[in-house]
Amino acid sequence: DVKVTQSSRYLVKRTGEKVFLECVQDMDHENMFWYRQDPGLGLRLIYFSYDVKMKEKGDIPEGYSVSREKKERFSLILESASTNQTSMYLCASSTRVSGANVLTFGAGSRLTVL
Amino acid sequence: GQSLEQPSEVTAVEGAIVQINCTYQTSGFYGLSWYQQHDGGAPTFLSYNALDGLEETGRFSSFLSRSDSYGYLLLQELQMKDSASYFCAVLRSGATNKLIFGTGTLLAVQP
């Protein structure tokens, strides 16, 4: 089975701190994603990467950056955390199955910014 | 731009049939997917409709009508374990691999 592992399940940070969220997948997928999930808003795409060192903005990239130095690892960076970035962050990688672009998600990282 | 709208909550009883709708406004996309997410868990893939019509996978079926900008997930013979959030999602055409999700529907199955 494809496994997507997020390094931290729960984090508490202070406003202004730099935050790193790490994600590793073990199935050699080219595409990786970062979403945030908030009640009533569903999953919103922050950034995605289709290859090493390649990235593309999603719908809500402001306040975030990403890094993909190795194929299996995709990091989300909050340069200066703010309270409105308190959320559940979900990492995913994807593959094509019978024409469908199927995402496999990690367990999520719940970030609280105080 | 594009948006996918779903009802926020649906309640049904065990053994019943429930339909979760997804209406979308998007300039173009490859197909409609559905994901299930149990409380505290990660979303998992359920189904995909590339073409108009009904796709059946066991107790779950999914439907797409591009002309109506509409799709739905049909769950039959509901079980308590089906209580979860369900999200529709589209893969935007012209923007490879960007999967955009709907707002999600919380399904509560009651005894």
mmCIF file of C-alpha atoms in Angstrom:
data_model
loop_
_atom_site.group_PDB
_atom_site.id
_atom_site.type_symbol
_atom_site.label_atom_id
_atom_site.label_comp_id
_atom_site.label_asym_id
_atom_site.label_seq_id
_atom_site.Cartn_x
_atom_site.Cartn_y
_atom_site.Cartn_z
ATOM 1 C CA ASP A 1 0.000 0.000 0.000
ATOM 2 C CA VAL A 2 1.024 3.549 -0.693
ATOM 3 C CA LYS A 3 2.005 5.307 2.443
ATOM 4 C CA VAL A 4 2.118 9.046 2.934
ATOM 5 C CA THR A 5 3.650 10.025 6.230
ATOM 6 C CA GLN A 6 3.399 13.429 7.832
ATOM 7 C CA SER A 7 6.027 14.021 10.449
ATOM 8 C CA SER A 8 3.904 15.817 13.039
ATOM 9 C CA ARG A 9 0.350 14.980 14.024
ATOM 10 C CA TYR A 10 -0.115 17.982 16.312
ATOM 11 C CA LEU A 11 1.849 21.196 16.541
ATOM 12 C CA VAL A 12 1.435 24.318 18.639
ATOM 13 C CA LYS A 13 3.372 27.367 17.526
ATOM 14 C CA ARG A 14 3.449 31.046 18.359
ATOM 15 C CA THR A 15 2.666 33.906 16.008
ATOM 16 C CA GLY A 16 5.709 34.816 13.961
ATOM 17 C CA GLU A 17 7.443 31.469 14.289
ATOM 18 C CA LYS A 18 8.711 29.619 11.235
ATOM 19 C CA VAL A 19 6.955 26.291 10.806
ATOM 20 C CA PHE A 20 8.011 23.275 8.775
ATOM 21 C CA LEU A 21 5.554 20.528 7.905
ATOM 22 C CA GLU A 22 7.204 17.474 6.416
ATOM 23 C CA CYS A 23 5.657 14.849 4.189
ATOM 24 C CA VAL A 24 7.182 11.665 2.777
ATOM 25 C CA GLN A 25 5.676 9.162 0.336
ATOM 26 C CA ASP A 26 7.079 5.736 -0.435
ATOM 27 C CA MET A 27 5.631 4.874 -3.862
ATOM 28 C CA ASP A 28 7.745 6.973 -6.208
ATOM 29 C CA HIS A 29 4.824 9.248 -7.139
ATOM 30 C CA GLU A 30 5.706 12.315 -9.159
ATOM 31 C CA ASN A 31 2.870 14.503 -7.903
ATOM 32 C CA MET A 32 2.553 15.716 -4.345
ATOM 33 C CA PHE A 33 0.127 18.173 -2.779
ATOM 34 C CA TRP A 34 -0.518 20.265 0.277
ATOM 35 C CA TYR A 35 -4.101 21.060 1.280
ATOM 36 C CA ARG A 36 -5.562 22.735 4.290
ATOM 37 C CA GLN A 37 -8.892 21.635 5.680
ATOM 38 C CA ASP A 38 -11.228 23.952 7.568
ATOM 39 C CA PRO A 39 -14.834 23.318 8.628
ATOM 40 C CA GLY A 40 -17.290 24.339 5.946
ATOM 41 C CA LEU A 41 -14.566 25.099 3.430
ATOM 42 C CA GLY A 42 -13.561 21.600 2.418
ATOM 43 C CA LEU A 43 -10.017 20.946 1.263
ATOM 44 C CA ARG A 44 -8.239 23.874 -0.327
ATOM 45 C CA LEU A 45 -5.107 23.419 -2.394
ATOM 46 C CA ILE A 46 -2.099 25.395 -1.177
ATOM 47 C CA TYR A 47 0.683 24.155 -3.458
ATOM 48 C CA PHE A 48 1.510 21.136 -5.493
ATOM 49 C CA SER A 49 4.630 19.712 -7.078
ATOM 50 C CA TYR A 50 4.855 17.598 -10.221
ATOM 51 C CA ASP A 51 8.569 16.882 -10.057
ATOM 52 C CA VAL A 52 11.666 17.489 -7.972
ATOM 53 C CA LYS A 53 12.291 21.218 -7.568
ATOM 54 C CA MET A 54 9.081 21.977 -9.477
ATOM 55 C CA LYS A 55 6.114 23.612 -7.771
ATOM 56 C CA GLU A 56 2.905 25.308 -8.693
ATOM 57 C CA LYS A 57 0.596 27.516 -6.658
ATOM 58 C CA GLY A 58 -2.796 26.269 -5.675
ATOM 59 C CA ASP A 59 -5.761 28.381 -4.686
ATOM 60 C CA ILE A 60 -4.428 29.750 -1.392
ATOM 61 C CA PRO A 61 -0.614 30.017 -1.557
ATOM 62 C CA GLU A 62 -0.293 33.294 0.343
ATOM 63 C CA GLY A 63 1.747 32.938 3.504
ATOM 64 C CA TYR A 64 3.149 29.561 2.472
ATOM 65 C CA SER A 65 6.088 28.201 0.532
ATOM 66 C CA VAL A 66 7.141 24.669 -0.363
ATOM 67 C CA SER A 67 10.261 22.685 -1.013
ATOM 68 C CA ARG A 68 10.777 19.518 -3.039
ATOM 69 C CA GLU A 69 14.447 18.595 -3.035
ATOM 70 C CA LYS A 70 13.843 14.848 -3.288
ATOM 71 C CA LYS A 71 11.081 13.005 -5.069
ATOM 72 C CA GLU A 72 9.730 11.372 -1.937
ATOM 73 C CA ARG A 73 9.655 14.480 0.262
ATOM 74 C CA PHE A 74 7.488 17.587 0.027
ATOM 75 C CA SER A 75 7.711 20.224 2.726
ATOM 76 C CA LEU A 76 5.316 23.034 3.546
ATOM 77 C CA ILE A 77 6.819 26.126 5.142
ATOM 78 C CA LEU A 78 5.085 28.896 7.014
ATOM 79 C CA GLU A 79 7.675 31.659 7.083
ATOM 80 C CA SER A 80 5.906 33.611 9.828
ATOM 81 C CA ALA A 81 2.959 31.782 11.304
ATOM 82 C CA SER A 82 -0.244 33.695 11.939
ATOM 83 C CA THR A 83 -3.363 32.751 13.875
ATOM 84 C CA ASN A 84 -5.406 32.446 10.676
ATOM 85 C CA GLN A 85 -3.131 29.585 9.651
ATOM 86 C CA THR A 86 -4.464 27.456 12.470
ATOM 87 C CA SER A 87 -5.832 24.499 10.555
ATOM 88 C CA MET A 88 -5.515 20.846 9.592
ATOM 89 C CA TYR A 89 -2.877 20.377 6.901
ATOM 90 C CA LEU A 90 -3.090 17.369 4.625
ATOM 91 C CA CYS A 91 -0.336 16.121 2.361
ATOM 92 C CA ALA A 92 -1.070 13.800 -0.558
ATOM 93 C CA SER A 93 0.600 12.096 -3.469
ATOM 94 C CA SER A 94 -1.168 10.898 -6.578
ATOM 95 C CA THR A 95 -1.155 8.321 -9.312
ATOM 96 C CA ARG A 96 -3.396 7.508 -12.260
ATOM 97 C CA VAL A 97 -5.740 4.548 -11.822
ATOM 98 C CA SER A 98 -8.048 3.718 -14.755
ATOM 99 C CA GLY A 99 -8.031 7.329 -15.849
ATOM 100 C CA ALA A 100 -8.661 8.722 -12.398
ATOM 101 C CA ASN A 101 -6.110 10.891 -10.639
ATOM 102 C CA VAL A 102 -6.197 9.154 -7.254
ATOM 103 C CA LEU A 103 -4.810 10.955 -4.228
ATOM 104 C CA THR A 104 -3.461 9.144 -1.204
ATOM 105 C CA PHE A 105 -3.455 11.353 1.861
ATOM 106 C CA GLY A 106 -1.389 11.412 4.982
ATOM 107 C CA ALA A 107 -3.018 11.413 8.413
ATOM 108 C CA GLY A 108 -2.785 15.183 8.643
ATOM 109 C CA SER A 109 -0.985 17.732 10.795
ATOM 110 C CA ARG A 110 -3.134 19.826 13.082
ATOM 111 C CA LEU A 111 -1.441 23.168 13.580
ATOM 112 C CA THR A 112 -2.471 25.644 16.239
ATOM 113 C CA VAL A 113 -0.941 29.113 16.113
ATOM 114 C CA LEU A 114 -1.268 31.086 19.331
ATOM 115 C CA GLY B 1 -12.785 30.147 -11.430
ATOM 116 C CA GLN B 2 -14.505 27.067 -10.236
ATOM 117 C CA SER B 3 -16.470 25.945 -7.223
ATOM 118 C CA LEU B 4 -18.119 22.742 -6.130
ATOM 119 C CA GLU B 5 -21.109 22.936 -3.825
ATOM 120 C CA GLN B 6 -22.437 20.167 -1.602
ATOM 121 C CA PRO B 7 -25.041 20.059 1.155
ATOM 122 C CA SER B 8 -23.307 20.505 4.492
ATOM 123 C CA GLU B 9 -25.105 17.676 6.308
ATOM 124 C CA VAL B 10 -27.284 14.694 5.491
ATOM 125 C CA THR B 11 -28.939 12.323 7.977
ATOM 126 C CA ALA B 12 -30.292 8.858 7.174
ATOM 127 C CA VAL B 13 -31.091 5.592 8.921
ATOM 128 C CA GLU B 14 -29.395 2.235 8.652
ATOM 129 C CA GLY B 15 -30.480 0.240 5.634
ATOM 130 C CA ALA B 16 -31.719 3.294 3.758
ATOM 131 C CA ILE B 17 -30.474 4.871 0.528
ATOM 132 C CA VAL B 18 -28.970 8.340 0.521
ATOM 133 C CA GLN B 19 -27.869 10.629 -2.295
ATOM 134 C CA ILE B 20 -25.204 13.293 -1.842
ATOM 135 C CA ASN B 21 -25.257 15.943 -4.542
ATOM 136 C CA CYS B 22 -22.435 17.959 -6.016
ATOM 137 C CA THR B 23 -23.029 20.919 -8.288
ATOM 138 C CA TYR B 24 -20.136 22.637 -9.904
ATOM 139 C CA GLN B 25 -19.208 25.728 -11.822
ATOM 140 C CA THR B 26 -16.034 25.214 -13.727
ATOM 141 C CA SER B 27 -14.787 26.045 -17.162
ATOM 142 C CA GLY B 28 -13.575 22.541 -17.842
ATOM 143 C CA PHE B 29 -12.466 19.406 -16.105
ATOM 144 C CA TYR B 30 -11.527 15.812 -16.779
ATOM 145 C CA GLY B 31 -13.860 14.000 -14.422
ATOM 146 C CA LEU B 32 -15.590 13.888 -11.050
ATOM 147 C CA SER B 33 -14.190 11.971 -8.096
ATOM 148 C CA TRP B 34 -15.543 11.185 -4.644
ATOM 149 C CA TYR B 35 -13.601 10.801 -1.406
ATOM 150 C CA GLN B 36 -14.661 9.588 2.022
ATOM 151 C CA GLN B 37 -13.219 10.877 5.263
ATOM 152 C CA HIS B 38 -14.015 9.403 8.671
ATOM 153 C CA ASP B 39 -13.724 11.652 11.692
ATOM 154 C CA GLY B 40 -10.045 12.058 12.527
ATOM 155 C CA GLY B 41 -8.949 10.132 9.454
ATOM 156 C CA ALA B 42 -7.501 10.895 6.047
ATOM 157 C CA PRO B 43 -9.681 11.226 2.932
ATOM 158 C CA THR B 44 -9.760 8.048 0.855
ATOM 159 C CA PHE B 45 -10.712 7.618 -2.793
ATOM 160 C CA LEU B 46 -14.142 6.115 -3.518
ATOM 161 C CA SER B 47 -15.008 6.544 -7.184
ATOM 162 C CA TYR B 48 -14.405 8.392 -10.429
ATOM 163 C CA ASN B 49 -16.654 9.371 -13.340
ATOM 164 C CA ALA B 50 -14.826 10.269 -16.520
ATOM 165 C CA LEU B 51 -17.964 10.152 -18.626
ATOM 166 C CA ASP B 52 -21.607 10.982 -18.086
ATOM 167 C CA GLY B 53 -23.627 8.254 -16.494
ATOM 168 C CA LEU B 54 -23.593 5.927 -13.531
ATOM 169 C CA GLU B 55 -20.590 4.071 -12.119
ATOM 170 C CA GLU B 56 -21.290 1.345 -9.580
ATOM 171 C CA THR B 57 -18.892 -0.024 -6.979
ATOM 172 C CA GLY B 58 -20.636 -2.328 -4.541
ATOM 173 C CA ARG B 59 -23.042 -0.370 -2.333
ATOM 174 C CA PHE B 60 -21.771 2.927 -3.708
ATOM 175 C CA SER B 61 -22.637 4.457 -7.074
ATOM 176 C CA SER B 62 -21.612 7.768 -8.579
ATOM 177 C CA PHE B 63 -23.283 9.741 -11.330
ATOM 178 C CA LEU B 64 -22.171 12.573 -13.576
ATOM 179 C CA SER B 65 -24.088 14.836 -15.953
ATOM 180 C CA ARG B 66 -21.840 17.399 -17.604
ATOM 181 C CA SER B 67 -24.760 19.093 -19.359
ATOM 182 C CA ASP B 68 -26.377 19.745 -15.972
ATOM 183 C CA SER B 69 -23.075 20.526 -14.175
ATOM 184 C CA TYR B 70 -24.138 18.004 -11.584
ATOM 185 C CA GLY B 71 -23.090 14.787 -10.002
ATOM 186 C CA TYR B 72 -24.038 12.663 -7.025
ATOM 187 C CA LEU B 73 -22.882 9.832 -4.822
ATOM 188 C CA LEU B 74 -25.485 7.209 -4.002
ATOM 189 C CA LEU B 75 -25.030 5.018 -0.941
ATOM 190 C CA GLN B 76 -27.281 1.990 -0.593
ATOM 191 C CA GLU B 77 -27.974 -0.311 2.351
ATOM 192 C CA LEU B 78 -26.494 2.244 4.692
ATOM 193 C CA GLN B 79 -24.387 1.009 7.565
ATOM 194 C CA MET B 80 -23.263 2.830 10.684
ATOM 195 C CA LYS B 81 -19.694 2.751 9.380
ATOM 196 C CA ASP B 82 -20.775 4.924 6.437
ATOM 197 C CA SER B 83 -21.032 7.883 8.830
ATOM 198 C CA ALA B 84 -18.316 10.156 7.476
ATOM 199 C CA SER B 85 -17.701 13.246 5.395
ATOM 200 C CA TYR B 86 -17.907 12.896 1.635
ATOM 201 C CA PHE B 87 -16.169 15.203 -0.812
ATOM 202 C CA CYS B 88 -16.580 15.559 -4.540
ATOM 203 C CA ALA B 89 -13.552 16.698 -6.517
ATOM 204 C CA VAL B 90 -12.681 17.648 -10.069
ATOM 205 C CA LEU B 91 -9.459 17.508 -11.974
ATOM 206 C CA ARG B 92 -9.153 20.770 -13.846
ATOM 207 C CA SER B 93 -8.543 20.515 -17.553
ATOM 208 C CA GLY B 94 -5.487 22.352 -18.759
ATOM 209 C CA ALA B 95 -3.950 22.323 -15.282
ATOM 210 C CA THR B 96 -2.434 18.925 -14.907
ATOM 211 C CA ASN B 97 -3.167 17.096 -11.717
ATOM 212 C CA LYS B 98 -4.797 19.919 -9.768
ATOM 213 C CA LEU B 99 -7.612 18.215 -7.933
ATOM 214 C CA ILE B 100 -10.101 20.706 -6.514
ATOM 215 C CA PHE B 101 -12.440 19.606 -3.733
ATOM 216 C CA GLY B 102 -15.977 20.512 -2.819
ATOM 217 C CA THR B 103 -17.076 21.804 0.547
ATOM 218 C CA GLY B 104 -17.921 18.346 1.875
ATOM 219 C CA THR B 105 -21.065 16.659 3.197
ATOM 220 C CA LEU B 106 -21.247 15.167 6.679
ATOM 221 C CA LEU B 107 -23.372 12.009 6.576
ATOM 222 C CA ALA B 108 -24.821 10.822 9.858
ATOM 223 C CA VAL B 109 -26.278 7.306 9.815
ATOM 224 C CA GLN B 110 -28.679 6.635 12.664
ATOM 225 C CA PRO B 111 -29.814 3.266 14.008
#
